Coordinates of C-alpha atoms in Angstrom, one line a residue:
X295 CA -17.9 -24.6 -88.3
X296 CA -16.0 -26.5 -85.6
X297 CA -12.3 -26.2 -85.5
X298 CA -10.6 -29.4 -87.1
X299 CA -7.2 -30.7 -85.8
X300 CA -6.3 -31.5 -89.3
X301 CA -6.2 -27.8 -90.3
X302 CA -3.2 -27.0 -88.3
X303 CA -1.1 -30.4 -88.0
X304 CA 0.8 -32.6 -90.5
X305 CA 1.4 -36.2 -90.1
X306 CA 4.8 -37.4 -89.2
X307 CA 5.9 -39.7 -92.3
X308 CA 7.9 -42.0 -90.2
X309 CA 5.2 -42.7 -87.7
X310 CA 1.8 -41.7 -89.4
X311 CA -1.3 -41.7 -87.2
X312 CA -3.6 -44.7 -87.5
X313 CA -7.2 -44.9 -86.1
X314 CA -8.5 -47.6 -83.7
X315 CA -12.2 -48.7 -83.8
X316 CA -14.0 -47.5 -80.8
X317 CA -17.4 -48.6 -79.5
X318 CA -18.5 -45.2 -78.2
X319 CA -21.9 -46.5 -76.7
X320 CA -20.0 -49.0 -74.5
X321 CA -17.4 -46.5 -73.6
X322 CA -19.7 -43.7 -72.7
X323 CA -21.8 -46.1 -70.8
X324 CA -18.8 -47.2 -68.8
X325 CA -17.7 -43.6 -68.1
X326 CA -21.3 -42.6 -67.3
X327 CA -21.1 -39.5 -69.6
X328 CA -21.0 -38.7 -73.2
X329 CA -17.6 -37.4 -74.6
X330 CA -16.9 -34.4 -76.9
X331 CA -17.4 -35.0 -80.7
X332 CA -13.9 -33.6 -81.5
X333 CA -12.2 -36.2 -79.4
X334 CA -14.3 -39.0 -80.9
X335 CA -13.4 -37.7 -84.4
X336 CA -9.9 -37.6 -83.4
X337 CA -9.8 -41.2 -82.3
X338 CA -11.7 -42.4 -85.2
X339 CA -9.5 -40.6 -87.7
X340 CA -6.1 -40.4 -86.0
X341 CA -6.0 -42.9 -83.1
X342 CA -3.7 -42.6 -80.1
X343 CA -1.6 -39.5 -80.7
X344 CA 1.8 -38.2 -80.1
X345 CA 0.9 -34.2 -80.6
X346 CA 3.4 -31.7 -81.2
X347 CA 6.2 -34.2 -80.1
X348 CA 5.2 -33.3 -76.5
X349 CA 1.6 -34.2 -75.7
X350 CA 0.1 -37.7 -75.6
X351 CA -3.6 -37.9 -76.4
X352 CA -5.0 -41.2 -75.2
X353 CA -8.0 -42.6 -76.7
X354 CA -9.8 -45.9 -75.8
X355 CA -7.1 -48.5 -76.9
X356 CA -5.0 -51.1 -75.3
X357 CA -1.5 -52.4 -76.1
X358 CA -0.7 -55.6 -74.4
X359 CA 1.7 -54.9 -71.4
X360 CA 2.2 -51.4 -72.2
X361 CA -1.3 -49.5 -72.0
X362 CA -4.9 -50.1 -71.0
X363 CA -7.2 -47.2 -71.3
X364 CA -9.4 -48.1 -68.4
X365 CA -6.3 -48.7 -66.1
X366 CA -4.7 -45.4 -67.2
X367 CA -7.8 -43.5 -66.3
X368 CA -8.3 -45.2 -62.9
X369 CA -4.8 -44.5 -61.9
X370 CA -4.5 -41.0 -63.4
X371 CA -7.6 -40.0 -61.6
X372 CA -6.6 -41.6 -58.3
X373 CA -3.3 -39.8 -58.2
X374 CA -5.2 -36.4 -59.2
X375 CA -7.5 -37.1 -56.3
X376 CA -4.8 -37.5 -54.0
X377 CA -2.7 -34.5 -55.2
X378 CA -5.9 -32.2 -55.2
X379 CA -5.9 -32.3 -51.5
X380 CA -2.9 -30.0 -51.7
X381 CA -5.2 -27.2 -53.0
X382 CA -7.2 -25.0 -50.6
X383 CA -10.6 -26.6 -50.1
X384 CA -12.6 -23.8 -51.7
X385 CA -10.4 -24.0 -55.0
X386 CA -9.9 -27.9 -54.9
X387 CA -11.0 -29.7 -58.2
X388 CA -13.3 -32.7 -57.9
X389 CA -12.1 -35.7 -60.1
X390 CA -14.2 -38.1 -62.1
X391 CA -16.4 -40.1 -61.4
X392 CA -17.7 -37.5 -58.9
X393 CA -20.4 -35.4 -60.5
X394 CA -18.8 -32.6 -62.6
X395 CA -15.4 -34.1 -62.0
X396 CA -12.4 -33.7 -64.2
X397 CA -12.1 -36.4 -66.8
X398 CA -8.4 -37.1 -68.1
X399 CA -7.6 -37.2 -71.9
X400 CA -3.8 -36.7 -72.2
X401 CA -0.6 -36.2 -70.6
X402 CA 2.6 -34.4 -71.4
X403 CA 6.3 -35.4 -71.5
X404 CA 6.7 -33.1 -68.6
X405 CA 4.2 -35.1 -66.6
X406 CA 1.5 -32.5 -67.1
X407 CA -2.0 -34.1 -67.0
X408 CA -4.8 -32.7 -69.3
X409 CA -8.5 -32.9 -68.2
X410 CA -11.8 -31.8 -69.3
X411 CA -13.8 -29.9 -67.0
X412 CA -17.2 -31.8 -67.1
X413 CA -18.9 -29.2 -64.8
X414 CA -18.5 -26.5 -67.5
X415 CA -21.6 -27.4 -69.5
X416 CA -24.0 -30.3 -69.8
X417 CA -23.0 -30.3 -73.4
X418 CA -19.6 -32.4 -73.6
X419 CA -18.9 -30.1 -76.8
X420 CA -18.5 -27.1 -74.5
X421 CA -16.3 -28.8 -72.0
X422 CA -13.2 -26.8 -71.3
X423 CA -9.5 -27.8 -70.6
X424 CA -8.0 -28.0 -67.1
X425 CA -4.3 -28.9 -67.0
X426 CA -2.4 -30.0 -63.9
X427 CA 1.0 -28.6 -64.6
X428 CA 3.9 -30.6 -62.8
X429 CA 6.7 -29.3 -64.8
X430 CA 8.6 -26.1 -64.5
X431 CA 6.2 -24.0 -66.5
X432 CA 6.6 -20.2 -66.6
X433 CA 3.8 -18.4 -64.8
X434 CA 2.7 -21.3 -62.8
X435 CA 2.9 -19.6 -59.5
X436 CA 1.9 -21.4 -56.5
X437 CA -0.9 -23.4 -58.1
X438 CA -0.3 -26.4 -60.5
X439 CA -4.1 -26.6 -61.7
X440 CA -5.0 -24.1 -64.4
X441 CA -8.4 -23.8 -65.9
X442 CA -8.6 -22.6 -69.7
X443 CA -11.6 -21.2 -71.6
X444 CA -10.7 -23.6 -74.4
X445 CA -12.2 -26.8 -75.8
X446 CA -9.7 -29.7 -76.4
X447 CA -9.2 -28.6 -80.1
X448 CA -8.9 -25.1 -79.3
X449 CA -6.4 -25.7 -76.6
X450 CA -4.3 -28.0 -79.0
X451 CA -4.5 -25.1 -81.6
X452 CA -3.2 -22.7 -79.3
X453 CA -0.1 -24.8 -78.4
X454 CA 0.7 -24.6 -82.2
X455 CA 1.9 -21.1 -82.8
X456 CA 4.8 -19.4 -84.1
X457 CA 4.6 -16.8 -81.4
X458 CA 2.5 -15.8 -78.4
X459 CA -1.0 -14.8 -79.6
X460 CA -3.2 -12.2 -78.0
X461 CA -5.6 -12.5 -76.2
X462 CA -3.8 -15.3 -74.4
X463 CA -5.8 -17.7 -72.2
X464 CA -5.1 -17.3 -68.6
X465 CA -2.4 -19.6 -67.1
X466 CA 1.0 -21.2 -68.3
X467 CA 0.0 -22.4 -71.8
X468 CA 2.1 -25.3 -73.0
X469 CA 4.2 -24.5 -76.2
X470 CA 4.7 -23.4 -78.8
X471 CA 4.8 -26.9 -80.2
X472 CA 5.4 -28.0 -83.8
X473 CA 2.2 -28.8 -85.8
X474 CA 3.0 -32.5 -86.0
X475 CA 0.8 -35.6 -85.2
X476 CA 2.2 -39.3 -85.0
X477 CA 1.1 -42.7 -83.7
X478 CA 2.2 -42.9 -80.1
X479 CA 5.6 -44.6 -80.2
X480 CA 4.7 -46.9 -77.3
X481 CA 1.5 -48.0 -78.9
X482 CA 2.4 -49.2 -82.3
X483 CA -0.1 -52.0 -82.5
X484 CA -2.7 -50.6 -80.2
X485 CA -6.2 -52.0 -80.8
X486 CA -9.7 -51.0 -79.6
X487 CA -10.4 -51.2 -75.8
X488 CA -13.4 -53.0 -74.5
X489 CA -14.8 -52.0 -71.0
X490 CA -14.7 -54.7 -68.4
X491 CA -17.9 -56.6 -67.6
X492 CA -19.4 -55.9 -64.3
X493 CA -18.2 -58.5 -61.8
X494 CA -19.7 -60.0 -58.8
X495 CA -17.7 -58.9 -55.6
X496 CA -15.0 -61.4 -54.6
X497 CA -16.1 -61.3 -50.9
X498 CA -19.6 -61.3 -49.2
X499 CA -20.3 -58.5 -46.9
X500 CA -19.6 -60.7 -44.0
X501 CA -16.2 -61.9 -45.4
X502 CA -15.5 -58.3 -46.2
X503 CA -16.0 -57.2 -42.6
X504 CA -13.5 -60.1 -41.4
X505 CA -11.1 -59.2 -44.1
X506 CA -11.0 -55.5 -43.3
X507 CA -12.0 -55.2 -39.8
X508 CA -12.4 -58.1 -37.3
X509 CA -10.3 -60.9 -38.9
X510 CA -6.8 -61.5 -37.5
X511 CA -3.6 -63.3 -38.6
X512 CA -3.7 -65.9 -41.6
X513 CA -7.7 -65.9 -41.5
X514 CA -7.6 -62.3 -42.5
X515 CA -4.9 -62.5 -44.9
X516 CA -6.4 -65.4 -46.7
X517 CA -9.4 -63.3 -47.5
X518 CA -7.5 -60.3 -48.4
X519 CA -5.0 -62.2 -50.8
X520 CA -6.2 -65.6 -51.6
X521 CA -2.9 -68.1 -51.5
X522 CA -2.1 -69.9 -54.8
X523 CA -3.0 -73.6 -55.3
X524 CA 0.8 -74.5 -55.7
X525 CA 3.2 -72.1 -53.9
X526 CA 6.6 -71.9 -55.5
X527 CA 9.5 -72.1 -52.9
X528 CA 12.3 -73.5 -55.1
X529 CA 13.8 -76.9 -55.4
X530 CA 16.0 -76.9 -52.2
X531 CA 15.0 -77.5 -48.5
X532 CA 14.7 -75.4 -45.5
X533 CA 17.4 -77.3 -43.8
X534 CA 19.9 -76.6 -46.6
X535 CA 19.0 -72.9 -46.4
X536 CA 19.5 -72.7 -42.7
X537 CA 22.8 -74.5 -42.9
X538 CA 23.9 -71.9 -45.6
X539 CA 22.8 -69.0 -43.6
X540 CA 24.1 -70.4 -40.3
X541 CA 20.7 -69.8 -38.6
X542 CA 17.0 -70.8 -39.1
X543 CA 14.4 -68.2 -39.9
X544 CA 11.4 -67.0 -38.0
X545 CA 8.6 -69.6 -38.0
X546 CA 5.9 -67.1 -39.0
X547 CA 8.1 -66.6 -42.2
X548 CA 8.4 -70.1 -43.1
X549 CA 4.6 -70.8 -42.5
X550 CA 3.7 -67.9 -44.6
X551 CA 6.0 -69.0 -47.4
X552 CA 4.7 -72.6 -47.3
X553 CA 1.3 -71.2 -47.7
X554 CA 2.0 -68.4 -50.4
X555 CA 5.4 -69.1 -51.8
X556 CA 7.6 -66.6 -53.5
X557 CA 5.6 -63.8 -55.4
X558 CA 4.4 -60.3 -55.3
X559 CA 2.0 -58.8 -52.7
X560 CA -0.3 -56.0 -53.9
X561 CA 1.7 -55.5 -57.2
X562 CA 4.2 -53.8 -54.9
X563 CA 6.2 -56.0 -52.3
X564 CA 8.3 -58.8 -53.6
X565 CA 9.1 -62.0 -51.5
X566 CA 12.5 -63.8 -52.6
X567 CA 12.3 -67.3 -53.6
X568 CA 13.5 -69.0 -50.4
X569 CA 14.5 -72.5 -51.5
X570 CA 16.0 -72.0 -55.0
X571 CA 19.5 -73.4 -55.5
X572 CA 22.1 -72.2 -58.0
X573 CA 23.2 -68.8 -58.9
X574 CA 19.8 -66.9 -58.0
X575 CA 19.3 -68.5 -54.7
X576 CA 18.0 -66.6 -51.5
X577 CA 21.8 -66.1 -50.2
X578 CA 22.8 -64.5 -53.5
X579 CA 20.1 -61.8 -53.4
X580 CA 20.7 -61.1 -49.7
X581 CA 24.5 -60.7 -50.2
X582 CA 23.9 -58.5 -53.3
X583 CA 21.5 -56.2 -51.2
X584 CA 23.7 -55.9 -48.3
X585 CA 26.8 -55.2 -50.5
X586 CA 25.0 -52.2 -51.7
X587 CA 24.1 -51.2 -48.2
X588 CA 27.8 -51.5 -47.0
X589 CA 28.9 -49.3 -49.8
X590 CA 26.4 -46.6 -48.9
X591 CA 27.1 -47.0 -45.2
X592 CA 30.7 -46.4 -45.9
X593 CA 30.0 -43.1 -47.7
X594 CA 27.2 -41.8 -45.5
X595 CA 27.3 -43.7 -42.1
X596 CA 25.0 -41.3 -40.5
X597 CA 22.2 -42.2 -43.0
X598 CA 22.8 -45.8 -43.1
X599 CA 23.1 -46.7 -39.2
X600 CA 22.1 -50.5 -39.5
X601 CA 24.6 -53.4 -38.9
X602 CA 24.2 -55.9 -41.7
X603 CA 23.9 -59.7 -41.6
X604 CA 26.1 -61.6 -40.5
X605 CA 27.2 -58.8 -38.1
X606 CA 25.7 -59.0 -34.8
X607 CA 22.3 -58.0 -34.7
X608 CA 22.6 -57.3 -38.4
X609 CA 19.9 -56.6 -41.1
X610 CA 18.8 -59.6 -43.1
X611 CA 16.6 -58.8 -45.9
X612 CA 14.0 -61.2 -47.5
X613 CA 11.7 -59.0 -49.4
X614 CA 12.0 -55.8 -51.7
X615 CA 9.5 -53.3 -53.2
X616 CA 9.3 -52.2 -56.8
X617 CA 10.7 -48.8 -55.6
X618 CA 13.9 -50.6 -54.3
X619 CA 13.0 -50.5 -50.5
X620 CA 13.9 -53.7 -48.4
X621 CA 12.0 -55.6 -45.8
X622 CA 13.9 -57.8 -43.4
X623 CA 14.7 -58.7 -39.7
X624 CA 17.2 -57.3 -37.3
X625 CA 19.0 -60.5 -36.2
X626 CA 19.6 -59.1 -32.6
X627 CA 18.3 -62.0 -30.6
X628 CA 19.5 -65.7 -30.5
X629 CA 15.8 -66.7 -31.1
X630 CA 14.7 -65.9 -34.8
X631 CA 11.2 -65.8 -33.6
X632 CA 11.9 -62.9 -31.6
X633 CA 13.7 -60.8 -34.5
X634 CA 11.9 -57.5 -35.2
X635 CA 10.9 -56.5 -38.6
X636 CA 12.4 -53.4 -40.2
X637 CA 12.2 -51.6 -43.5
X638 CA 15.4 -50.2 -45.0
X639 CA 13.5 -47.2 -47.1
X640 CA 15.1 -46.4 -50.3
X641 CA 14.0 -42.7 -50.4
X642 CA 13.6 -41.8 -46.7
X643 CA 15.5 -41.7 -43.5
X644 CA 16.0 -45.1 -41.6
X645 CA 12.9 -45.4 -39.3
X646 CA 12.6 -47.9 -36.2
X647 CA 11.6 -51.5 -36.1
X648 CA 8.0 -52.4 -37.0
X649 CA 5.8 -53.2 -34.0
X650 CA 4.1 -56.4 -35.4
X651 CA 5.1 -59.7 -36.7
X652 CA 5.2 -60.6 -40.3
X653 CA 1.7 -61.7 -40.8
X654 CA 0.0 -58.9 -38.9
X655 CA 2.2 -56.5 -40.7
X656 CA 1.0 -57.7 -44.2
X657 CA -2.7 -57.6 -42.8
X658 CA -2.5 -54.1 -41.6
X659 CA -0.4 -52.9 -44.6
X660 CA -3.2 -54.3 -47.0
X661 CA -6.0 -52.9 -44.9
X662 CA -4.4 -49.5 -45.3
X663 CA -3.7 -49.1 -41.6
X664 CA 0.2 -49.4 -41.7
X665 CA 1.8 -46.1 -42.5
X666 CA 5.6 -46.3 -42.7
X667 CA 8.4 -45.1 -45.2
X668 CA 9.2 -47.8 -47.7
X669 CA 5.9 -49.5 -47.8
X670 CA 3.5 -47.5 -50.1
X671 CA 0.2 -47.0 -48.3
X672 CA -3.2 -46.6 -49.4
X673 CA -5.2 -43.3 -50.0
X674 CA -8.0 -42.6 -47.6
X675 CA -10.5 -43.0 -50.4
X676 CA -9.2 -46.4 -51.7
X677 CA -11.0 -49.6 -51.2
X678 CA -8.3 -51.9 -49.7
X679 CA -9.8 -54.9 -51.6
X680 CA -9.1 -53.4 -55.0
X681 CA -5.2 -53.2 -54.1
X682 CA -4.9 -56.3 -52.0
X683 CA -3.8 -59.5 -53.7
X684 CA -0.8 -61.8 -54.2
X685 CA 0.8 -62.9 -57.6
X686 CA 2.7 -66.1 -57.2
X687 CA 5.8 -66.9 -59.0
X688 CA 7.4 -69.8 -60.7
X689 CA 10.9 -71.0 -61.4
X690 CA 11.4 -68.3 -64.3
X691 CA 11.2 -65.5 -61.6
X692 CA 14.5 -63.6 -61.1
X693 CA 13.9 -62.9 -57.4

């Protein structure tokens, strides 16, 4: 008789498990593979699970603004694919949707990721567990990927134990964990997840060729990231901004902003609202950023070599990343159109100015051709069109 998770766990009274309805036919068709029966029983009886106060077992569900099963799988598999390249080629795991690839089902509070090895058997009920250990796990050695001759439920059972049991599976086993199961705290109202409908490609092959290869300037950028119908710039004027700054800004920036307005590029790079008046205006954010830079420069001048606006040739930021990097100009020329772009990278040493203007820099970055600290790049296997895009803001945005 198959091992049942309920035989070695107890529900947490303050946060009891709760099932979600799952259309397994649709899920398995979307994944391109059947799934183990013990996993499907778990989802149908317990739902998304906080296991042993340490492991999150993710099932096909969605919580608005917090979790989407499909997005989680895609991002988890993408990161795994990138990180697997650190493993010698003859030992390197392949990742779903590659045939026989590892398929994620959970994560730990220590950022370990738990997978099935779909190459272990044609019968998904015989798939064994592979864990990518990222935390300080005893016995992990030089490798972070460990294979266990245990199915999902067997693996969970081995983490719930009063002491180390023999024979112990190879590798650094997580635990011992308490035998508790609870509804995942950040998914209190999770509901069933529905696979997305197949979509028609946004661009024709000819347009894709222009967007990714032959197009230049705004023509290429429009294809990569279509501009909004109504760009939001704020309620002021360029003339008023230039008067407050004491300088005009580069024409390519003004042209770009009048086409796109304030917003976020590729869910990563945020362009400040240029013409907003009042407390959260452009100059306010600039001064706030440069105040932080001056403080850091005072403590570590060797790591923060830039002059800052309005010092001669100073750094004048106009955009920031979700990782707190900043993109701006070096105001070292009387003609703003000659100002070079530069990135102040939050987690790397200061690099040199960029070689291209603003529009060409955005095109190269969204194509995955620009590699520089402070602007997150694409992986070699990514489709740039999946990551390119522009989300416009309105007057409710902070930046």
